[in-house]
mmCIF file of C-alpha atoms and ligand atoms in Angstrom:
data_model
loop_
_atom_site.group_PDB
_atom_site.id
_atom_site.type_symbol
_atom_site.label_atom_id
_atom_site.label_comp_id
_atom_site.label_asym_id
_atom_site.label_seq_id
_atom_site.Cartn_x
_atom_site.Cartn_y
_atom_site.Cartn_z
ATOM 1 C CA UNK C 1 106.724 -60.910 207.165
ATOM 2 C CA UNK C 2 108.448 -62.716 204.563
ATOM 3 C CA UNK C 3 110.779 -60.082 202.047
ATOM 4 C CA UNK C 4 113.112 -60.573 199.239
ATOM 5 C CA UNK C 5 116.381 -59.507 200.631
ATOM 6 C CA UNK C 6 118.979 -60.731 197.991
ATOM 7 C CA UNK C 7 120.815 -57.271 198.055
ATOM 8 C CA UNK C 8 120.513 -54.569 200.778
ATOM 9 C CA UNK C 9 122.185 -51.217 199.019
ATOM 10 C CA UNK C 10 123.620 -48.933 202.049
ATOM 11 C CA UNK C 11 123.338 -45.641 201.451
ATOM 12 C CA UNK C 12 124.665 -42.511 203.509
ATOM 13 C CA UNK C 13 121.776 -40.937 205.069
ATOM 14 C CA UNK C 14 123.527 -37.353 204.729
ATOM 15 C CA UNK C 15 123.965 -37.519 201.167
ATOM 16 C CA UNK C 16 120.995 -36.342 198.812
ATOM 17 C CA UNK C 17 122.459 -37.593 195.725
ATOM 18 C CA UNK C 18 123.522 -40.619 197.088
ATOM 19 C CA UNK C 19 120.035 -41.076 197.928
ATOM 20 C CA UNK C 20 118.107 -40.285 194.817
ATOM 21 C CA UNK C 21 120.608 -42.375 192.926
ATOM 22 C CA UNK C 22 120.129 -45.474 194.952
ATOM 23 C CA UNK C 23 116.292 -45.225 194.228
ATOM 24 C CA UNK C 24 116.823 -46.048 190.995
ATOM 25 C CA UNK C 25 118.685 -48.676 191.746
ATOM 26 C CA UNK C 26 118.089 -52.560 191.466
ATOM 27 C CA UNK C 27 118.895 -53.255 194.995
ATOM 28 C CA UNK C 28 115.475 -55.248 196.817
ATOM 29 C CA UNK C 29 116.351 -52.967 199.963
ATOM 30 C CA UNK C 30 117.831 -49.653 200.646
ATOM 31 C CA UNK C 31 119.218 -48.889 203.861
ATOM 32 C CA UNK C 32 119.632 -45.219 204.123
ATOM 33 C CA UNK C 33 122.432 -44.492 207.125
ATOM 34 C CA UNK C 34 122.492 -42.495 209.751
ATOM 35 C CA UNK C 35 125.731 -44.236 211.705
ATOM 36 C CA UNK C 36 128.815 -45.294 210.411
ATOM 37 C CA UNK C 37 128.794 -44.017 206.844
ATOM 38 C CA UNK C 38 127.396 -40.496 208.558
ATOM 39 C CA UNK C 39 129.868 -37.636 209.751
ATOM 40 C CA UNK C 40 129.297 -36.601 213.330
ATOM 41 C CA UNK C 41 128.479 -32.738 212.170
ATOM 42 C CA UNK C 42 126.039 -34.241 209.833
ATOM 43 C CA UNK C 43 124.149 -36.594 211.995
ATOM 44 C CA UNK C 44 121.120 -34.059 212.966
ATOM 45 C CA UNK C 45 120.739 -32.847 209.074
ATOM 46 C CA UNK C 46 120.949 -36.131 207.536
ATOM 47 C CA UNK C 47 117.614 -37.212 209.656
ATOM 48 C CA UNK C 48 115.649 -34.034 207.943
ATOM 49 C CA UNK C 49 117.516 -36.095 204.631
ATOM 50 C CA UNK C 50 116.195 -39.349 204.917
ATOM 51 C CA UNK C 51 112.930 -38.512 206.056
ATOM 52 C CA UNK C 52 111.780 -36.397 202.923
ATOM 53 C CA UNK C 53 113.353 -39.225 201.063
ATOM 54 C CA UNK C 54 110.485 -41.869 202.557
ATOM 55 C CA UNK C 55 107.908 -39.243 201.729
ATOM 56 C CA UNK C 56 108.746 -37.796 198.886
ATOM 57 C CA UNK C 57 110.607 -40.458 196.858
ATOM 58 C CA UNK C 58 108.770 -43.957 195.011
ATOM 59 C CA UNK C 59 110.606 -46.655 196.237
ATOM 60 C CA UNK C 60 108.661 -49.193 193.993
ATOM 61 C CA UNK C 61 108.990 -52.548 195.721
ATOM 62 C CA UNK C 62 112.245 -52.334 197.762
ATOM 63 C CA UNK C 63 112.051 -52.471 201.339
ATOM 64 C CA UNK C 64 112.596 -49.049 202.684
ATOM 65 C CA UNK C 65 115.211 -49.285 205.399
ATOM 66 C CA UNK C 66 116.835 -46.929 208.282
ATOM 67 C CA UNK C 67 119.937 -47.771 210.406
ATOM 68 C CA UNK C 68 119.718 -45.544 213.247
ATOM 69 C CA UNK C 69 122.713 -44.925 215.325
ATOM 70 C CA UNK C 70 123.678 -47.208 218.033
ATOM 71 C CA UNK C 71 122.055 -47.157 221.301
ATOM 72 C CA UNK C 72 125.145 -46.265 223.359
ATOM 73 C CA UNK C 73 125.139 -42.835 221.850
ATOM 74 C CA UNK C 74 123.614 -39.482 222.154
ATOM 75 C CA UNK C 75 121.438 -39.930 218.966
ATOM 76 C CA UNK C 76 119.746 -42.933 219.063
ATOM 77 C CA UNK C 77 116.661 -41.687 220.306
ATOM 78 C CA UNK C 78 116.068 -38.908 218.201
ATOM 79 C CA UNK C 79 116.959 -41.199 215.410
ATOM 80 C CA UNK C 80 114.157 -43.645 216.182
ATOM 81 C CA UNK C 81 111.412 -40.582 217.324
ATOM 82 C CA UNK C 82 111.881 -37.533 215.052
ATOM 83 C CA UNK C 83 112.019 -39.929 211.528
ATOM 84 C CA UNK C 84 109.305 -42.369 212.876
ATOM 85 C CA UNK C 85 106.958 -39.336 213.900
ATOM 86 C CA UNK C 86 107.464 -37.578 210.835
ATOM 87 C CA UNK C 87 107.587 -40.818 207.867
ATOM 88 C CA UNK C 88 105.499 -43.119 209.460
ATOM 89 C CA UNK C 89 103.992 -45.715 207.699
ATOM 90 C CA UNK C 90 106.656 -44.939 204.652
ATOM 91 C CA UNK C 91 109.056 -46.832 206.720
ATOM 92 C CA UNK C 92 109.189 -50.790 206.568
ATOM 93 C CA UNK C 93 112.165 -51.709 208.807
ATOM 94 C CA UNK C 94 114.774 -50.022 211.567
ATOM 95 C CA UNK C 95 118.443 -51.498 211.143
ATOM 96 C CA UNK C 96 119.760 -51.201 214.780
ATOM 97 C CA UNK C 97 123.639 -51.495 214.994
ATOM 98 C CA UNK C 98 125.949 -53.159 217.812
ATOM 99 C CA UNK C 99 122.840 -54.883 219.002
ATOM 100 C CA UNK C 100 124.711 -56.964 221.857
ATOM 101 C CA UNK C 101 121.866 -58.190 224.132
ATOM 102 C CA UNK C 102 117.972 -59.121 224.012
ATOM 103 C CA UNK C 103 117.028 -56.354 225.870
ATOM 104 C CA UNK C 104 118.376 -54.094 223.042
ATOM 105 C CA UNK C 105 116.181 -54.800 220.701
ATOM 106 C CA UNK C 106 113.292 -54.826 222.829
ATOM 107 C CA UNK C 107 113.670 -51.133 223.785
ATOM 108 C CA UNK C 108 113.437 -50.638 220.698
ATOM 109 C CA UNK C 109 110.501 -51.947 220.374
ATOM 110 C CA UNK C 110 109.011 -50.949 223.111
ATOM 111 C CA UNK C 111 109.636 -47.420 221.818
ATOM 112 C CA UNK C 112 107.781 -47.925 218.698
ATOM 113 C CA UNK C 113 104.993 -49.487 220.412
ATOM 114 C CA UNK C 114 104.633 -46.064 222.136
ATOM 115 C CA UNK C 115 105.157 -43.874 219.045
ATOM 116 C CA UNK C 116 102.465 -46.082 217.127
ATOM 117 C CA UNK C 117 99.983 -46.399 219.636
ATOM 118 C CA UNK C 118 100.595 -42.434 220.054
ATOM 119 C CA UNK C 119 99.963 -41.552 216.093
ATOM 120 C CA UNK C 120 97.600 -44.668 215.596
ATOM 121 C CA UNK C 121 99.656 -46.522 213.153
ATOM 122 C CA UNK C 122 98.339 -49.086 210.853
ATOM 123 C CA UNK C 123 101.609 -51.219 210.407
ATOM 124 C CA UNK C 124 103.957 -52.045 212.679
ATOM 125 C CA UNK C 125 107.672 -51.419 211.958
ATOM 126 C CA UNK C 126 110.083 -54.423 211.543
ATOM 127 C CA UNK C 127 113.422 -54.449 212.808
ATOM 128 C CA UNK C 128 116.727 -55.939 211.409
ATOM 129 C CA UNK C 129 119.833 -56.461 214.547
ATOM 130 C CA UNK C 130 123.362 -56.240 213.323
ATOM 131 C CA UNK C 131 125.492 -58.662 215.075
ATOM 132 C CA UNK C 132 128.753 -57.162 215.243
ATOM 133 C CA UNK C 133 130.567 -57.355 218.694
ATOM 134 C CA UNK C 134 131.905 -60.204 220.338
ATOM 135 C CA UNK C 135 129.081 -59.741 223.248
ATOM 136 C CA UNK C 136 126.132 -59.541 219.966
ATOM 137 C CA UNK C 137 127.472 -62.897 218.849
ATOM 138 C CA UNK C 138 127.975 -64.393 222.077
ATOM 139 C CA UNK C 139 124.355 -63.697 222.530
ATOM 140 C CA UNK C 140 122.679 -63.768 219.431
ATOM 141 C CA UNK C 141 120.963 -66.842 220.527
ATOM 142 C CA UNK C 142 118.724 -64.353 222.510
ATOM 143 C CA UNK C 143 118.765 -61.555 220.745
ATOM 144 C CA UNK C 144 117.229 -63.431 217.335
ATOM 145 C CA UNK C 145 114.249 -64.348 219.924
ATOM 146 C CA UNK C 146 114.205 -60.699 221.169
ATOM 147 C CA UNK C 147 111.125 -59.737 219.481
ATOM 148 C CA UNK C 148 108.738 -60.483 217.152
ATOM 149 C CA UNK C 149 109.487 -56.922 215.234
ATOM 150 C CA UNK C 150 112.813 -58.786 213.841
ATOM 151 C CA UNK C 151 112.640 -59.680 210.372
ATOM 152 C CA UNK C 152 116.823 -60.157 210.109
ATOM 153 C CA UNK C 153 119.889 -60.530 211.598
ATOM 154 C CA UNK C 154 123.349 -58.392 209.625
ATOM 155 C CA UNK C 155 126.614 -59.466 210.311
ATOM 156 C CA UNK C 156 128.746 -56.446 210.619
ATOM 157 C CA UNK C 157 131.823 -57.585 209.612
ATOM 158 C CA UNK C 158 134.510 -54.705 210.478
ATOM 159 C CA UNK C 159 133.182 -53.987 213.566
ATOM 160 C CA UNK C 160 133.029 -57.480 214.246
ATOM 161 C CA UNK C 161 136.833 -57.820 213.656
ATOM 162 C CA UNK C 162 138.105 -55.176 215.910
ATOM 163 C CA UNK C 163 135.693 -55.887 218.900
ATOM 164 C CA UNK C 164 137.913 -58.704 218.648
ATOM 165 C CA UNK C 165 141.002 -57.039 218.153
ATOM 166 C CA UNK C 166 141.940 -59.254 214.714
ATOM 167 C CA UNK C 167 144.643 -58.136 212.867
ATOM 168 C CA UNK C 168 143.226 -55.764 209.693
ATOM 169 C CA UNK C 169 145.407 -55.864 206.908
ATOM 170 C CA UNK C 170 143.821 -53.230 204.369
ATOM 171 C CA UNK C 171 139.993 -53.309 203.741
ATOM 172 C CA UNK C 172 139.435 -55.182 206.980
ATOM 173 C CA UNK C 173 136.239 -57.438 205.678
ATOM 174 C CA UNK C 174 135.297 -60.160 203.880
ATOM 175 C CA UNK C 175 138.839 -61.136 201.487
ATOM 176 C CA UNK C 176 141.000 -59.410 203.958
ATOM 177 C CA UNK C 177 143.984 -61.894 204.868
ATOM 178 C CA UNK C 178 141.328 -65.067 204.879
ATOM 179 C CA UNK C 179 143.553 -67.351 202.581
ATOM 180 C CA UNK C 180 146.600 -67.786 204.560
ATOM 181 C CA UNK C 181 144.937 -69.909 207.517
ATOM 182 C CA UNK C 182 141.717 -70.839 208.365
ATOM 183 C CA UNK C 183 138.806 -68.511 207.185
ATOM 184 C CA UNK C 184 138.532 -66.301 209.935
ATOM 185 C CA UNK C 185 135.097 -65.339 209.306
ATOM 186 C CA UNK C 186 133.269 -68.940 209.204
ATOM 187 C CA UNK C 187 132.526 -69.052 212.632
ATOM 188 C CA UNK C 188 130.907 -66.234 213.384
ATOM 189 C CA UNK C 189 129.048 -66.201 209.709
ATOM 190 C CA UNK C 190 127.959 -69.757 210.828
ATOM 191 C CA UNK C 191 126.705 -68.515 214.055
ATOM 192 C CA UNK C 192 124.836 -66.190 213.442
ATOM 193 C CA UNK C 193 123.020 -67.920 210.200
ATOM 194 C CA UNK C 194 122.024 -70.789 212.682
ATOM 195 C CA UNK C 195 120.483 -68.279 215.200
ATOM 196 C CA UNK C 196 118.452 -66.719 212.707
ATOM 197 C CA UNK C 197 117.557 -69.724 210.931
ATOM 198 C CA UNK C 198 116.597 -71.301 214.412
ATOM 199 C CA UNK C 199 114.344 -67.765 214.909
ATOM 200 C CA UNK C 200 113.087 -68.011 211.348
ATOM 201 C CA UNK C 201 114.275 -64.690 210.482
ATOM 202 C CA UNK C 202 116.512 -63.774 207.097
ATOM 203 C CA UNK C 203 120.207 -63.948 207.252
ATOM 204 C CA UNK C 204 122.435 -61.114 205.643
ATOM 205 C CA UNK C 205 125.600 -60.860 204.833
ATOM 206 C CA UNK C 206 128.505 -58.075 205.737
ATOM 207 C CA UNK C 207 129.643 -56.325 202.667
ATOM 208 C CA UNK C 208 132.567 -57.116 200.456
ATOM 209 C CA UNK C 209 134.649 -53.407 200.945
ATOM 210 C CA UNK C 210 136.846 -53.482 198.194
ATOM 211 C CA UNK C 211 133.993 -52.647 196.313
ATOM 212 C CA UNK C 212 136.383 -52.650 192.765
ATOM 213 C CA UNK C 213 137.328 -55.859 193.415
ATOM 214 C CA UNK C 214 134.479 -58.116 190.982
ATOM 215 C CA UNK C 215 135.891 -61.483 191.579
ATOM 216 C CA UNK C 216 136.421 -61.266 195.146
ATOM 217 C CA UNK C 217 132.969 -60.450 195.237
ATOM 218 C CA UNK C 218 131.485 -63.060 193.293
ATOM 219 C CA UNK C 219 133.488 -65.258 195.766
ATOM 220 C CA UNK C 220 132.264 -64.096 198.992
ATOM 221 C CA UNK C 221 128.460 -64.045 197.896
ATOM 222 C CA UNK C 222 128.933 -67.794 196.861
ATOM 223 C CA UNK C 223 130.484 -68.414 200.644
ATOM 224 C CA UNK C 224 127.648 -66.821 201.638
ATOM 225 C CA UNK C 225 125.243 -68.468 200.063
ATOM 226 C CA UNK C 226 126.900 -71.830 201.058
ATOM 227 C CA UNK C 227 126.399 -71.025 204.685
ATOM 228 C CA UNK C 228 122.768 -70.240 204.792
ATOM 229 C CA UNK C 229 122.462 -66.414 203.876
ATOM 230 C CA UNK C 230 119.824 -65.304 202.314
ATOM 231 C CA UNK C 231 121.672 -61.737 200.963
ATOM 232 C CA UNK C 232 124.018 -59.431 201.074
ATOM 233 C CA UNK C 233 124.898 -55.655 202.036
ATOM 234 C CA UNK C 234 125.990 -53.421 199.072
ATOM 235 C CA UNK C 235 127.739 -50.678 199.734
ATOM 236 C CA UNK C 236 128.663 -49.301 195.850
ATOM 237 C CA UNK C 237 126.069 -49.679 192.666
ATOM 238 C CA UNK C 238 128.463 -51.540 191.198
ATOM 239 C CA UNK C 239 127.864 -54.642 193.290
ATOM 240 C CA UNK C 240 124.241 -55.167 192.658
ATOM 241 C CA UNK C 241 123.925 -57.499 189.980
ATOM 242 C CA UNK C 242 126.892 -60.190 191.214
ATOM 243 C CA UNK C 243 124.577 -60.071 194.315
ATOM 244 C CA UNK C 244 121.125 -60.590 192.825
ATOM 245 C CA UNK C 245 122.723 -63.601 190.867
ATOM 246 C CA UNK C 246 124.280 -64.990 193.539
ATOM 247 C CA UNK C 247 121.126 -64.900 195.564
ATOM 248 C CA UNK C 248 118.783 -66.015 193.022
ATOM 249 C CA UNK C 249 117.978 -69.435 192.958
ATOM 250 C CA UNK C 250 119.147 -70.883 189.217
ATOM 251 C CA UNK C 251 116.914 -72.446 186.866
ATOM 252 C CA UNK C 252 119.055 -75.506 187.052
ATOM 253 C CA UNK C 253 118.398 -75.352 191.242
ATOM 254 C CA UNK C 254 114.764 -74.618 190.397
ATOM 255 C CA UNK C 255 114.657 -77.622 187.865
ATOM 256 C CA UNK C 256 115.833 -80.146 190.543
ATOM 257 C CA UNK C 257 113.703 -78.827 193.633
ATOM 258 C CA UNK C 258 110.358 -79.239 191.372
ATOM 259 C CA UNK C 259 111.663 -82.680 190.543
ATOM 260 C CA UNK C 260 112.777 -83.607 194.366
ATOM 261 C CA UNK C 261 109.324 -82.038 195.327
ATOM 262 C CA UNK C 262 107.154 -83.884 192.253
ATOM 263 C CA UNK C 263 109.228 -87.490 193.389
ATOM 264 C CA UNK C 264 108.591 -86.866 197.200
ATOM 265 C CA UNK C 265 104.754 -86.443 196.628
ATOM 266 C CA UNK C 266 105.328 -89.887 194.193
ATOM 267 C CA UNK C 267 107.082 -91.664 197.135
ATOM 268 C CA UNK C 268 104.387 -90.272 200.134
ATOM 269 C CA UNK C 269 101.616 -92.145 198.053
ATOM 270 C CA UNK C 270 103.450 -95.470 197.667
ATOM 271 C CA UNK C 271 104.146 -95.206 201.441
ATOM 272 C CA UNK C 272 107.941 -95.291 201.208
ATOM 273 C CA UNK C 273 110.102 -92.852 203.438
ATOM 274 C CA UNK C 274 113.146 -92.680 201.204
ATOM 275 C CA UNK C 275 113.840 -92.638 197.453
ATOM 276 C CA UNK C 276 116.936 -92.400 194.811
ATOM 277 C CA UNK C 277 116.820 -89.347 191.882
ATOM 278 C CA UNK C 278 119.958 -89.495 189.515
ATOM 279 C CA UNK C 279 121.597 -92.282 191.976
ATOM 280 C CA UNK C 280 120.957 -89.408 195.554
ATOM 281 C CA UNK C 281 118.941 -90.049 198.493
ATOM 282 C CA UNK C 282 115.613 -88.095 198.334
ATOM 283 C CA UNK C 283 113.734 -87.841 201.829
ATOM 284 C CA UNK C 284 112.239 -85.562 203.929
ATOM 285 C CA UNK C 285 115.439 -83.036 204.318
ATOM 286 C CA UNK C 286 116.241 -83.023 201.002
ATOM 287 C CA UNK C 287 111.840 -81.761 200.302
ATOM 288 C CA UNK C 288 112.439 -78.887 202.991
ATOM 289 C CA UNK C 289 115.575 -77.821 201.202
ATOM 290 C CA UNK C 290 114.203 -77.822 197.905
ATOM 291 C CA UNK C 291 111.088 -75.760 199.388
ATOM 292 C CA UNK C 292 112.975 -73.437 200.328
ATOM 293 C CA UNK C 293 114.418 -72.897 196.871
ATOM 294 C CA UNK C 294 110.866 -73.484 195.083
ATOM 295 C CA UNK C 295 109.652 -70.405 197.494
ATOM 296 C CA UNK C 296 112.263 -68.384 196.831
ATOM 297 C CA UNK C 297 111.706 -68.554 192.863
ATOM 298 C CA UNK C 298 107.889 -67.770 193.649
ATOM 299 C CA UNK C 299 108.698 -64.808 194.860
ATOM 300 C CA UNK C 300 110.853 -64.004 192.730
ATOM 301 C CA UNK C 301 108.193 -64.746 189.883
ATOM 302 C CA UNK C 302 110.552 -67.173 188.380
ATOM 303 C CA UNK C 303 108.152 -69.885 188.003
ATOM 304 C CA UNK C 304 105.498 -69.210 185.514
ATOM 305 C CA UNK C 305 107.025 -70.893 182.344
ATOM 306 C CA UNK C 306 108.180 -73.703 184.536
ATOM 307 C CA UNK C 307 105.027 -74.621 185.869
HETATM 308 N N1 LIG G 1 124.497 -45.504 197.197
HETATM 309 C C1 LIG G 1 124.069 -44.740 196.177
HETATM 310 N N2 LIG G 1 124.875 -44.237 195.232
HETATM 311 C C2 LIG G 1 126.189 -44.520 195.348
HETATM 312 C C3 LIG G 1 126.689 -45.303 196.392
HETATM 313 C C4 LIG G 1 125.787 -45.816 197.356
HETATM 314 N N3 LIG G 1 126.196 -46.550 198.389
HETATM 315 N N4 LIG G 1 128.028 -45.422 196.249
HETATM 316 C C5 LIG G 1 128.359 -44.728 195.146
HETATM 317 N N5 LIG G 1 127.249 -44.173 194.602
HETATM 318 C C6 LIG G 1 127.175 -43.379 193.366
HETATM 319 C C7 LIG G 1 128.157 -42.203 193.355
HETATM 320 O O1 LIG G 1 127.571 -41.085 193.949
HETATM 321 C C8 LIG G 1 128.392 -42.023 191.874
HETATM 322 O O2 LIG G 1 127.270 -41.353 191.335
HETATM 323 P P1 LIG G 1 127.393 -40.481 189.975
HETATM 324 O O3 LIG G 1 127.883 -41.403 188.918
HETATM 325 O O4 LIG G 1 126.013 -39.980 189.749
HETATM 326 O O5 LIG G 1 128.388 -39.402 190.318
HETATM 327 C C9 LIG G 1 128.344 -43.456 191.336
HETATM 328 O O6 LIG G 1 127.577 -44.197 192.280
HETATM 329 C C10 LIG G 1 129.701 -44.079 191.182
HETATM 330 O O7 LIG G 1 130.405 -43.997 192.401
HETATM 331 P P2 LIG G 1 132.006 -44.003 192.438
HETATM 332 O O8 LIG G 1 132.554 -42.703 191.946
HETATM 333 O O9 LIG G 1 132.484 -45.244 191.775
HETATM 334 O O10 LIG G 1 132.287 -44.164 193.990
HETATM 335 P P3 LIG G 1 132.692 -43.030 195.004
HETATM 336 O O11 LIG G 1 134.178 -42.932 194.995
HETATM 337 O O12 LIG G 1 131.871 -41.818 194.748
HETATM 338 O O13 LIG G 1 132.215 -43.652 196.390
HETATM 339 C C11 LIG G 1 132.239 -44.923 198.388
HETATM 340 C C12 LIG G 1 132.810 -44.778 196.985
HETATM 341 C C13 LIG G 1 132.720 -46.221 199.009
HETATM 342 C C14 LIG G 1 132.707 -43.739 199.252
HETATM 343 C C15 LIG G 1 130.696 -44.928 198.289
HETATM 344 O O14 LIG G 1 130.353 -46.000 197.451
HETATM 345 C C16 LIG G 1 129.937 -45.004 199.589
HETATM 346 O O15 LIG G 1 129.845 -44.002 200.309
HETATM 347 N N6 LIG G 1 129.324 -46.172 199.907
HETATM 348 C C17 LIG G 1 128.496 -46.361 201.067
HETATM 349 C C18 LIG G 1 129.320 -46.538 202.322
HETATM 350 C C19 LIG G 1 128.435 -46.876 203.502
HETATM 351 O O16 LIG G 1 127.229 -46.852 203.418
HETATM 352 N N7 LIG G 1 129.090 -47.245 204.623
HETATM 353 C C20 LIG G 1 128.379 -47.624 205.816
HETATM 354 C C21 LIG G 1 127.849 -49.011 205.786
HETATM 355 S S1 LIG G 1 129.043 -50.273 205.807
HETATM 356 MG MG1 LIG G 2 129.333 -51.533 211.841
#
């Protein structure tokens, strides 16, 4: 299932307002929380929370998203039962957290197989693994093959830095202390965004925590968007729109794929492999690039006047 993910919006699962604000917000998915951004007296209530928010709220065309809380503790289950049993078919995708082996994600599903078969589902529930331990990235090679419920794989970026016991200074995330040697999250960012590539499943980004912070932003999305990633967490309103943009092919970008794409079809007929536009190489990589980049503007319903 192919879904426009330019912006994921997290929003704490335990906070009504929160919630009813974010649904009117332009992010394409909301990801309402039950873990991290969740105090531990408020992790049974927030469940009740989140689940009259799939029921009762329109969610227009965003992708309506859960992070349950991570498998190693005492609430994962109920997480995953009591809000599948009781929203059902409102929900589109699960976020599980710390996934950090195959075999993670496939209890999952294997638990939503059961819970489906048991209320005779329609749709089957997608699931999105955040990579955020050294173990989840030292296996993510599996764990993007884990299942064919997995739509995405998250980097989880502060998480990510303490599992490896890197030195925070301040927000610890993206911008944190990345300028003074090399940038210390290219690896794993690069990692991951090949697994899930390889797995043809979405890449998304950590978010940028100093959410006041507008160039820094701007910065990171563009890194991002170098490397692969298809999107971006959000965790303030505020950092919608520098994420759409980023994420959103430009017209100039869709310009120059329809051209790549109209010369390619020019050079299959004359039976040539190769040809130059504007004094580049055009062949068969540079088509599947520009594809990618034509597709991403028809869903975005960016073409018509183009066309
Ligand atoms: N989702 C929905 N609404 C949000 C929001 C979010 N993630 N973050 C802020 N808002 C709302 C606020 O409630 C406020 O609404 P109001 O104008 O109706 O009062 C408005 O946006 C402006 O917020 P602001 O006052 O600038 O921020 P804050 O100080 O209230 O909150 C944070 C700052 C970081 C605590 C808050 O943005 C937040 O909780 N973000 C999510 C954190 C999270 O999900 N962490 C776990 C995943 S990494
Ligand atoms: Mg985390």
């Amino acid at each position: 299932m192919i879904r426009l993910r330019r912006s994921v919006l997290s929003v704490p699962g335990s906070s009504d307002k929160m919630i009813s604000k974010g649904l009117e917000l332009s992010a394409d998915e909301i990801m309402l929380d039950l873990e991290d951004g969740v105090a531990l007296e408020e992790k049974e209530g927030a469940r009740s929370k989140i689940i009259r928010a799939f029921k009762d709220h329109d969610w227009g065309d965003r992708v309506r998203a859960y992070r349950i809380n991570g498998l190693d503790t005492p609430f994962a289950y109920r997480d995953i039962i009591d809000v599948v049993e009781q929203a059902r078919e409102s929900i589109d995708v699960i976020v599980i957290p710390k996934v950090e082996k195959a075999a993670d994600v496939q209890f999952v599903d294997s638990l939503l197989s059961q819970i489906e078969m048991n209320l005779g589902l329609k749709k089957t529930i997608g699931l999105e693994a955040s990579i955020e331990t050294a173990l989840g990235m030292l296996n993510v090679k599996e764990i993007a093959f884990a299942s064919p419920r997995l739509e995405t794989l998250v980097f989880g970026i502060a998480d990510y830095g303490a599992s490896l016991t890197m030195p925070s200074s301040g927000v610890s995330g993206h911008g944190d202390a990345e300028e003074n040697f090399i940038h210390r999250w290219h690896f794993p960012m690069s990692r991951m965004v090949m697994a899930a590539k390889a797995a043809r499943l979405a890449a998304i980004d950590a978010p940028y925590g100093d959410f006041r912070n507008e160039a820094g932003l701007e910065k990171s999305c563009q890194q991002a968007a170098l490397l692969g990633y298809d999107g971006k967490w959000a965790i303030h309103p505020a950092q919608l729109d520098t994420i759409n943009e980023t994420f959103t092919p430009s017209s100039e970008d869709i310009r120059r794929a329809q051209i790549i794409l109209k010369a390619y079809e020019d050079v299959k007929a004359s039976g040539e492999g190769a040809t130059a536009l504007d004094g580049k190489m055009v062949d068969a990589a540079s088509v599947r690039l520009a594809r990618v980049t034509y597709e991403q503007a028809r869903r975005l319903g960016l073409l018509e006047e183009k066309e």
